[in-house]
Amino acid sequence: MWKTIFEFSKTIIIALIIALLITTFIKPTLVKGYSMYPTIEPYNYLIVNRIPYITGKPSHGDIIVFKAHVYSDTGEEKDLIKRIIGVEGDVIEIKDGVV
């Protein structure tokens, strides 16, 4: 009986560790708005890979998901999905509404 309990406990612990690793490095995200249309359609699901940014930095053209101080109607903090147009050291210029 103890062997069965031990095996069951071991399986649960391994499953929890795997779930923790997956949610740390990969994040499912639902796109709710039109700001990235037509690249990303509204109400599509994205699987966000966080691994490249653990050791590296975002570069031009990358699409990123980040928490911002923007809140939904329910008061929940929103994730924003945007494309990188400039990185540290770049000068971004907007003329007549065009970047």
N, CA and C atoms as an extended XYZ file, in Angstrom:
297
Properties=species:S:1:pos:R:3:atomname:S:1:resname:S:1:resid:I:1 pbc="F F F"
N         0.814       -1.189        0.000 N   MET     1
C         0.000        0.000        0.000 CA  MET     1
C         0.869        1.269        0.000 C   MET     1
N         1.924        1.302        0.801 N   TRP     2
C         2.799        2.467        0.844 CA  TRP     2
C         3.486        2.696       -0.491 C   TRP     2
N         3.789        1.598       -1.155 N   LYS     3
C         4.433        1.723       -2.466 CA  LYS     3
C         3.488        2.412       -3.456 C   LYS     3
N         2.220        2.042       -3.408 N   THR     4
C         1.219        2.648       -4.290 CA  THR     4
C         1.070        4.142       -3.988 C   THR     4
N         1.012        4.498       -2.713 N   ILE     5
C         0.896        5.905       -2.319 CA  ILE     5
C         2.131        6.680       -2.766 C   ILE     5
N         3.304        6.088       -2.585 N   PHE     6
C         4.548        6.731       -3.002 CA  PHE     6
C         4.566        6.956       -4.511 C   PHE     6
N         4.189        5.945       -5.280 N   GLU     7
C         4.167        6.070       -6.746 CA  GLU     7
C         3.170        7.145       -7.187 C   GLU     7
N         2.003        7.161       -6.562 N   PHE     8
C         0.993        8.166       -6.892 CA  PHE     8
C         1.514        9.568       -6.561 C   PHE     8
N         2.105        9.727       -5.384 N   SER     9
C         2.660       11.024       -4.974 CA  SER     9
C         3.766       11.470       -5.916 C   SER     9
N         4.621       10.533       -6.310 N   LYS    10
C         5.707       10.852       -7.237 CA  LYS    10
C         5.150       11.332       -8.574 C   LYS    10
N         4.117       10.678       -9.061 N   THR    11
C         3.491       11.069      -10.327 CA  THR    11
C         2.902       12.476      -10.230 C   THR    11
N         2.228       12.769       -9.133 N   ILE    12
C         1.635       14.096       -8.938 CA  ILE    12
C         2.721       15.167       -8.878 C   ILE    12
N         3.799       14.912       -8.155 N   ILE    13
C         4.895       15.882       -8.035 CA  ILE    13
C         5.550       16.132       -9.387 C   ILE    13
N         5.786       15.080      -10.155 N   ILE    14
C         6.380       15.231      -11.491 CA  ILE    14
C         5.450       16.046      -12.392 C   ILE    14
N         4.144       15.765      -12.331 N   ALA    15
C         3.176       16.509      -13.144 CA  ALA    15
C         3.166       17.989      -12.761 C   ALA    15
N         3.241       18.286      -11.470 N   LEU    16
C         3.264       19.681      -11.024 CA  LEU    16
C         4.531       20.401      -11.472 C   LEU    16
N         5.664       19.717      -11.420 N   ILE    17
C         6.922       20.315      -11.879 CA  ILE    17
C         6.861       20.605      -13.372 C   ILE    17
N         6.343       19.664      -14.148 N   ILE    18
C         6.213       19.862      -15.598 CA  ILE    18
C         5.265       21.031      -15.885 C   ILE    18
N         4.134       21.093      -15.173 N   ALA    19
C         3.182       22.195      -15.371 CA  ALA    19
C         3.821       23.535      -15.023 C   ALA    19
N         4.602       23.574      -13.951 N   LEU    20
C         5.281       24.808      -13.560 CA  LEU    20
C         6.279       25.248      -14.629 C   LEU    20
N         7.038       24.307      -15.158 N   LEU    21
C         8.003       24.633      -16.208 CA  LEU    21
C         7.307       25.146      -17.464 C   LEU    21
N         6.232       24.482      -17.847 N   ILE    22
C         5.508       24.894      -19.054 CA  ILE    22
C         4.937       26.298      -18.880 C   ILE    22
N         4.296       26.569      -17.739 N   THR    23
C         3.691       27.888      -17.552 CA  THR    23
C         4.723       28.984      -17.322 C   THR    23
N         5.927       28.620      -16.935 N   THR    24
C         6.990       29.605      -16.779 CA  THR    24
C         7.538       30.039      -18.131 C   THR    24
N         7.672       29.112      -19.066 N   PHE    25
C         8.337       29.396      -20.334 CA  PHE    25
C         7.398       29.531      -21.528 C   PHE    25
N         6.165       29.088      -21.398 N   ILE    26
C         5.199       29.141      -22.500 CA  ILE    26
C         3.888       29.679      -21.936 C   ILE    26
N         3.272       30.618      -22.659 N   LYS    27
C         2.042       31.214      -22.157 CA  LYS    27
C         0.993       31.296      -23.261 C   LYS    27
N        -0.150       30.641      -23.069 N   PRO    28
C        -1.234       30.817      -24.037 CA  PRO    28
C        -1.883       32.188      -23.840 C   PRO    28
N        -2.184       32.869      -24.937 N   THR    29
C        -2.747       34.220      -24.868 CA  THR    29
C        -3.870       34.353      -25.883 C   THR    29
N        -4.984       34.908      -25.459 N   LEU    30
C        -6.112       35.174      -26.351 CA  LEU    30
C        -6.019       36.614      -26.835 C   LEU    30
N        -6.073       36.804      -28.147 N   VAL    31
C        -6.052       38.144      -28.749 CA  VAL    31
C        -7.485       38.659      -28.749 C   VAL    31
N        -7.718       39.786      -28.074 N   LYS    32
C        -9.085       40.300      -27.964 CA  LYS    32
C        -9.349       41.545      -28.805 C   LYS    32
N        -8.315       42.194      -29.299 N   GLY    33
C        -8.519       43.448      -30.019 CA  GLY    33
C        -8.058       43.385      -31.459 C   GLY    33
N        -8.145       44.523      -32.127 N   TYR    34
C        -7.813       44.627      -33.544 CA  TYR    34
C        -6.493       45.349      -33.805 C   TYR    34
N        -5.724       45.666      -32.768 N   SER    35
C        -4.534       46.498      -32.969 CA  SER    35
C        -3.448       45.813      -33.795 C   SER    35
N        -3.421       44.489      -33.841 N   MET    36
C        -2.413       43.773      -34.631 CA  MET    36
C        -3.003       43.186      -35.917 C   MET    36
N        -4.257       43.524      -36.223 N   TYR    37
C        -4.898       43.047      -37.447 CA  TYR    37
C        -4.227       43.702      -38.646 C   TYR    37
N        -3.940       43.052      -39.740 N   PRO    38
C        -4.290       41.703      -40.144 CA  PRO    38
C        -3.231       40.646      -39.788 C   PRO    38
N        -2.132       41.060      -39.146 N   THR    39
C        -1.101       40.078      -38.796 CA  THR    39
C        -1.659       39.023      -37.856 C   THR    39
N        -2.368       39.468      -36.837 N   ILE    40
C        -2.997       38.559      -35.878 CA  ILE    40
C        -4.476       38.892      -35.834 C   ILE    40
N        -5.297       37.907      -36.142 N   GLU    41
C        -6.746       38.092      -36.163 CA  GLU    41
C        -7.294       38.180      -34.734 C   GLU    41
N        -8.314       39.002      -34.514 N   PRO    42
C        -8.949       39.052      -33.195 CA  PRO    42
C        -9.519       37.682      -32.815 C   PRO    42
N        -9.462       37.358      -31.544 N   TYR    43
C        -9.962       36.118      -30.950 CA  TYR    43
C        -9.192       34.881      -31.392 C   TYR    43
N        -7.987       35.074      -31.889 N   ASN    44
C        -7.067       33.956      -32.102 CA  ASN    44
C        -6.324       33.691      -30.804 C   ASN    44
N        -5.900       32.446      -30.636 N   TYR    45
C        -5.045       32.100      -29.500 CA  TYR    45
C        -3.600       32.070      -29.963 C   TYR    45
N        -2.709       32.596      -29.150 N   LEU    46
C        -1.274       32.547      -29.418 CA  LEU    46
C        -0.610       31.702      -28.347 C   LEU    46
N         0.427       30.988      -28.719 N   ILE    47
C         1.288       30.314      -27.760 CA  ILE    47
C         2.567       31.140      -27.711 C   ILE    47
N         2.784       31.824      -26.609 N   VAL    48
C         3.914       32.736      -26.470 CA  VAL    48
C         5.102       31.979      -25.896 C   VAL    48
N         6.218       32.029      -26.615 N   ASN    49
C         7.458       31.387      -26.184 CA  ASN    49
C         8.302       32.426      -25.450 C   ASN    49
N         8.494       32.251      -24.148 N   ARG    50
C         9.248       33.218      -23.347 CA  ARG    50
C        10.744       32.912      -23.307 C   ARG    50
N        11.155       31.759      -23.761 N   ILE    51
C        12.543       31.306      -23.627 CA  ILE    51
C        13.550       32.241      -24.296 C   ILE    51
N        13.330       32.721      -25.534 N   PRO    52
C        14.357       33.564      -26.171 CA  PRO    52
C        14.698       34.830      -25.392 C   PRO    52
N        13.769       35.338      -24.596 N   TYR    53
C        14.007       36.594      -23.897 CA  TYR    53
C        14.582       36.407      -22.498 C   TYR    53
N        14.834       35.162      -22.106 N   ILE    54
C        15.489       34.924      -20.818 CA  ILE    54
C        16.933       35.391      -20.893 C   ILE    54
N        17.591       35.086      -22.000 N   THR    55
C        18.997       35.465      -22.154 CA  THR    55
C        19.206       36.548      -23.202 C   THR    55
N        18.245       36.739      -24.088 N   GLY    56
C        18.409       37.712      -25.165 CA  GLY    56
C        17.464       38.886      -25.014 C   GLY    56
N        17.528       39.777      -25.972 N   LYS    57
C        16.682       40.966      -25.973 CA  LYS    57
C        15.789       40.945      -27.206 C   LYS    57
N        14.633       41.599      -27.127 N   PRO    58
C        13.773       41.707      -28.309 CA  PRO    58
C        14.479       42.477      -29.419 C   PRO    58
N        14.142       42.158      -30.655 N   SER    59
C        14.733       42.873      -31.784 CA  SER    59
C        13.632       43.384      -32.708 C   SER    59
N        14.027       44.180      -33.697 N   HIS    60
C        13.073       44.784      -34.631 CA  HIS    60
C        12.172       43.720      -35.255 C   HIS    60
N        10.883       44.000      -35.290 N   GLY    61
C         9.931       43.114      -35.936 CA  GLY    61
C         9.364       42.030      -35.037 C   GLY    61
N         9.955       41.799      -33.866 N   ASP    62
C         9.415       40.793      -32.946 CA  ASP    62
C         8.033       41.225      -32.479 C   ASP    62
N         7.158       40.253      -32.291 N   ILE    63
C         5.856       40.516      -31.688 CA  ILE    63
C         5.954       40.060      -30.245 C   ILE    63
N         5.619       40.958      -29.327 N   ILE    64
C         5.759       40.658      -27.907 CA  ILE    64
C         4.422       40.795      -27.186 C   ILE    64
N         4.295       40.096      -26.083 N   VAL    65
C         3.138       40.201      -25.199 CA  VAL    65
C         3.672       40.673      -23.854 C   VAL    65
N         3.061       41.715      -23.310 N   PHE    66
C         3.548       42.245      -22.040 CA  PHE    66
C         2.403       42.816      -21.215 C   PHE    66
N         2.616       42.851      -19.906 N   LYS    67
C         1.655       43.472      -18.997 CA  LYS    67
C         1.868       44.977      -19.035 C   LYS    67
N         0.785       45.707      -19.095 N   ALA    68
C         0.859       47.168      -19.081 CA  ALA    68
C        -0.128       47.674      -18.036 C   ALA    68
N        -0.005       48.915      -17.690 N   HIS    69
C        -0.940       49.494      -16.730 CA  HIS    69
C        -2.192       49.960      -17.466 C   HIS    69
N        -2.795       49.023      -18.182 N   VAL    70
C        -4.036       49.242      -18.913 CA  VAL    70
C        -5.017       48.223      -18.360 C   VAL    70
N        -6.223       48.665      -18.050 N   TYR    71
C        -7.169       47.782      -17.381 CA  TYR    71
C        -8.429       47.595      -18.216 C   TYR    71
N        -9.001       46.401      -18.117 N   SER    72
C       -10.239       46.087      -18.826 CA  SER    72
C       -11.419       46.706      -18.078 C   SER    72
N       -12.611       46.549      -18.629 N   ASP    73
C       -13.820       47.074      -17.987 CA  ASP    73
C       -14.051       46.442      -16.622 C   ASP    73
N       -13.555       45.217      -16.436 N   THR    74
C       -13.726       44.513      -15.158 CA  THR    74
C       -12.639       44.868      -14.149 C   THR    74
N       -11.684       45.716      -14.543 N   GLY    75
C       -10.610       46.116      -13.643 CA  GLY    75
C        -9.396       45.214      -13.685 C   GLY    75
N        -9.423       44.224      -14.568 N   GLU    76
C        -8.300       43.288      -14.691 CA  GLU    76
C        -7.206       43.899      -15.572 C   GLU    76
N        -5.942       43.724      -15.148 N   GLU    77
C        -4.823       44.244      -15.938 CA  GLU    77
C        -4.733       43.472      -17.252 C   GLU    77
N        -4.564       44.197      -18.350 N   LYS    78
C        -4.533       43.584      -19.677 CA  LYS    78
C        -3.114       43.245      -20.103 C   LYS    78
N        -3.001       42.199      -20.915 N   ASP    79
C        -1.770       41.933      -21.648 CA  ASP    79
C        -1.895       42.659      -22.982 C   ASP    79
N        -0.840       43.331      -23.410 N   LEU    80
C        -0.834       43.981      -24.717 CA  LEU    80
C         0.038       43.186      -25.674 C   LEU    80
N        -0.350       43.153      -26.936 N   ILE    81
C         0.397       42.463      -27.983 CA  ILE    81
C         0.809       43.519      -28.998 C   ILE    81
N         2.114       43.687      -29.165 N   LYS    82
C         2.618       44.728      -30.061 CA  LYS    82
C         3.859       44.247      -30.802 C   LYS    82
N         4.178       44.931      -31.908 N   ARG    83
C         5.380       44.642      -32.690 CA  ARG    83
C         6.462       45.653      -32.307 C   ARG    83
N         7.696       45.176      -32.155 N   ILE    84
C         8.826       46.046      -31.811 CA  ILE    84
C         9.216       46.854      -33.055 C   ILE    84
N         9.190       48.181      -32.940 N   ILE    85
C         9.638       49.026      -34.060 CA  ILE    85
C        10.936       49.739      -33.732 C   ILE    85
N        11.333       49.695      -32.471 N   GLY    86
C        12.583       50.335      -32.077 CA  GLY    86
C        13.142       49.679      -30.831 C   GLY    86
N        14.442       49.663      -30.736 N   VAL    87
C        15.117       49.107      -29.564 CA  VAL    87
C        16.010       50.185      -28.959 C   VAL    87
N        16.642       49.856      -27.862 N   GLU    88
C        17.507       50.800      -27.165 CA  GLU    88
C        18.501       51.449      -28.131 C   GLU    88
N        18.533       52.776      -28.118 N   GLY    89
C        19.456       53.515      -28.977 CA  GLY    89
C        18.837       53.992      -30.280 C   GLY    89
N        17.698       53.433      -30.685 N   ASP    90
C        17.026       53.871      -31.910 CA  ASP    90
C        16.307       55.194      -31.675 C   ASP    90
N        16.152       55.956      -32.740 N   VAL    91
C        15.345       57.169      -32.713 CA  VAL    91
C        14.123       56.893      -33.581 C   VAL    91
N        12.947       57.007      -32.989 N   ILE    92
C        11.697       56.752      -33.706 CA  ILE    92
C        11.096       58.096      -34.093 C   ILE    92
N        10.739       58.232      -35.359 N   GLU    93
C        10.197       59.491      -35.859 CA  GLU    93
C         8.821       59.237      -36.455 C   GLU    93
N         7.874       60.094      -36.111 N   ILE    94
C         6.524       60.004      -36.662 CA  ILE    94
C         6.255       61.289      -37.433 C   ILE    94
N         5.956       61.143      -38.728 N   LYS    95
C         5.630       62.295      -39.574 CA  LYS    95
C         4.289       62.040      -40.240 C   LYS    95
N         3.390       62.978      -40.075 N   ASP    96
C         2.051       62.878      -40.660 CA  ASP    96
C         1.383       61.560      -40.301 C   ASP    96
N         1.578       61.102      -39.070 N   GLY    97
C         0.942       59.880      -38.590 CA  GLY    97
C         1.593       58.595      -39.050 C   GLY    97
N         2.743       58.681      -39.718 N   VAL    98
C         3.438       57.492      -40.215 CA  VAL    98
C         4.758       57.350      -39.468 C   VAL    98
N         5.026       56.142      -38.980 N   VAL    99
C         6.276       55.886      -38.251 CA  VAL    99
C         7.404       55.753      -39.236 C   VAL    99
